Amino acid sequence: MSWLDDLVARFVSDADDIALAQAAAATVAGGGELGALAHLELCRLVGESTTDTRGLLRALDDVSGGTRDLISALVIACFATVRAGYPARQDAQEARTALTARADGVLDAAGAAYGAEVHAWLIRLVGETTVQISAIAATLAPVVRVETGISLPSSLIAFDLYGDPALANDLVGRNRTGTAMLMPVRLEALAP
């Protein structure tokens, strides 16, 4: 599982989590039922420990291989997606949609390769993850479309919308603009 070892090296930075990952990797090497459980525990640990959720999910998009690798990537994605921070309702909804699309490509193959028990477990994991993401999304502000009529600096727009010009960087990032001094006339912003 060199790709999983690579993910541990890239995305697990806490000393305690690294120690847990090393212990789990040693148990995985032993094989058998304990090795399989340790493998799933290692996947959970990677998903929960990362501080770069987007980077981890992009890395998981590159995972190819057998059904076991795809199951592992799905487990990691479930835990990482729940732990991610979402600035807006639409961002959480997009993450939920991406997770269910990832699961669609894995669930049937997992059931065929490993049986009904693994299939049911994965369905419960993905189902609970989507419920949790939906609960998170319900608490977030939606993204709204703002039209200014003329190009304005992001700090002025942030002050007008939120009373805080420091939120200008969020507007620049959300709208993928290269110039904070001249924002587009039509832009997206979090609802005030």
XYZ file of C-alpha atoms in Angstrom:
192
model
C 0.000 0.000 0.000
C 2.685 2.482 -0.989
C 0.075 5.077 -1.994
C -1.436 4.912 1.509
C 2.019 5.248 3.066
C 2.543 8.271 0.828
C -0.723 9.825 2.038
C 0.316 9.262 5.650
C 3.653 10.970 4.971
C 2.032 13.904 3.154
C -1.086 14.556 5.204
C -0.557 13.275 8.757
C 1.557 15.761 10.710
C 0.580 15.394 14.370
C 3.177 13.365 16.306
C 0.548 11.259 18.091
C -1.241 10.511 14.825
C 2.046 9.550 13.175
C 2.739 7.101 16.006
C -0.766 5.627 15.635
C -0.263 5.361 11.868
C 3.036 3.518 12.332
C 1.436 1.071 14.773
C -1.491 0.488 12.404
C 0.877 -0.036 9.457
C 2.775 -2.669 11.438
C -0.492 -4.491 12.190
C -1.553 -4.254 8.533
C 1.690 -5.967 7.550
C 0.697 -8.926 9.744
C -2.325 -9.582 7.532
C -5.472 -11.455 8.456
C -8.575 -9.997 10.058
C -6.550 -7.808 12.428
C -4.579 -6.497 9.466
C -7.773 -5.627 7.601
C -9.186 -3.793 10.626
C -5.894 -1.950 11.102
C -5.965 -0.978 7.418
C -9.414 0.593 7.827
C -8.230 2.300 11.019
C -5.260 3.710 9.110
C -7.617 5.033 6.427
C -9.782 6.676 9.100
C -6.711 8.224 10.684
C -5.546 9.756 7.400
C -8.989 11.224 6.734
C -9.384 12.656 10.223
C -5.825 13.922 10.677
C -5.347 16.020 7.594
C -5.368 19.785 7.728
C -5.345 19.979 3.916
C -8.650 18.350 3.037
C -8.725 19.659 -0.520
C -5.214 18.407 -1.195
C -6.055 15.014 0.266
C -9.225 14.668 -1.803
C -7.289 15.649 -4.951
C -4.691 13.000 -4.105
C -7.469 10.425 -3.696
C -8.668 11.218 -7.215
C -5.367 9.775 -8.446
C -5.823 6.447 -6.639
C -6.232 3.655 -9.115
C -5.972 -0.026 -8.666
C -8.087 -2.778 -7.317
C -11.260 -2.714 -5.325
C -9.359 -2.676 -2.028
C -7.618 0.566 -3.006
C -10.906 2.157 -4.057
C -12.553 1.121 -0.775
C -9.617 2.601 1.119
C -9.883 5.871 -0.797
C -13.630 6.011 -0.114
C -13.131 5.496 3.632
C -10.497 8.238 3.712
C -12.777 10.554 1.719
C -15.703 9.976 4.088
C -13.732 10.988 7.164
C -11.946 13.875 5.438
C -15.144 15.294 3.959
C -16.884 15.435 7.330
C -13.888 17.117 8.961
C -13.459 19.771 6.261
C -14.426 23.365 6.825
C -16.960 24.821 4.422
C -17.458 28.566 4.093
C -20.875 28.322 2.417
C -23.841 25.992 2.101
C -23.149 25.382 -1.585
C -19.571 24.318 -0.807
C -20.801 21.645 1.605
C -23.429 20.501 -0.887
C -20.785 20.186 -3.621
C -18.617 18.101 -1.286
C -21.574 15.838 -0.511
C -22.279 15.379 -4.222
C -18.623 14.585 -4.935
C -18.563 12.009 -2.136
C -21.686 10.226 -3.360
C -20.269 10.185 -6.902
C -17.067 8.612 -5.552
C -19.133 6.040 -3.632
C -21.201 5.128 -6.693
C -18.070 3.883 -8.396
C -17.021 1.710 -5.446
C -20.036 0.219 -3.662
C -21.066 -2.463 -6.152
C -17.497 -3.563 -6.789
C -16.891 -3.771 -3.026
C -19.980 -5.908 -2.552
C -18.998 -8.232 -5.372
C -15.419 -8.607 -4.151
C -15.896 -8.710 -0.374
C -19.503 -9.675 0.230
C -22.666 -8.251 1.687
C -21.190 -7.338 5.070
C -18.560 -5.008 3.588
C -21.122 -3.624 1.140
C -23.580 -2.827 3.936
C -20.840 -1.295 6.098
C -19.742 1.019 3.286
C -23.329 2.040 2.574
C -23.801 2.932 6.256
C -20.521 4.873 6.312
C -21.361 6.873 3.196
C -24.945 7.385 4.374
C -23.882 8.709 7.767
C -21.291 10.931 6.115
C -23.877 12.485 3.804
C -26.237 13.034 6.750
C -23.461 14.791 8.675
C -22.527 16.965 5.692
C -26.197 17.867 5.194
C -26.414 18.908 8.845
C -23.299 21.040 8.426
C -24.681 22.591 5.224
C -27.924 23.520 6.952
C -26.027 25.723 9.410
C -24.043 27.627 6.781
C -24.856 30.831 4.955
C -25.709 30.493 1.276
C -23.759 32.083 -1.552
C -25.546 35.004 -3.188
C -24.927 36.904 -6.399
C -23.945 40.548 -5.912
C -24.099 43.153 -8.682
C -22.358 46.465 -8.072
C -22.862 48.247 -11.405
C -19.185 49.267 -11.496
C -15.928 47.562 -10.554
C -15.069 48.304 -6.939
C -12.222 47.302 -4.621
C -12.846 44.078 -2.725
C -12.304 45.804 0.630
C -15.087 48.300 -0.124
C -17.466 45.524 -1.181
C -16.584 43.542 1.958
C -17.201 46.601 4.122
C -20.541 47.292 2.430
C -21.681 43.671 2.752
C -20.276 42.654 6.125
C -18.990 45.787 7.836
C -15.500 44.247 7.795
C -12.998 45.035 5.024
C -10.788 42.174 6.253
C -13.191 39.746 4.544
C -12.060 41.067 1.147
C -9.701 38.109 0.666
C -12.671 35.745 0.868
C -14.385 37.641 -1.951
C -11.239 37.565 -4.096
C -10.775 33.832 -3.528
C -14.408 32.889 -4.094
C -14.517 34.804 -7.379
C -11.044 33.716 -8.540
C -10.058 37.216 -9.509
C -6.459 38.305 -9.861
C -7.008 41.899 -8.806
C -8.459 42.833 -5.457
C -8.657 46.483 -6.507
C -11.073 45.869 -9.372
C -13.612 43.190 -8.637
C -16.057 41.974 -11.286
C -19.356 43.812 -11.568
C -21.185 40.523 -10.875
C -19.686 38.379 -8.141
C -20.474 35.701 -5.592
C -20.413 36.395 -1.870
C -21.579 34.746 1.304
C -24.974 36.036 2.317
C -24.556 38.794 4.924
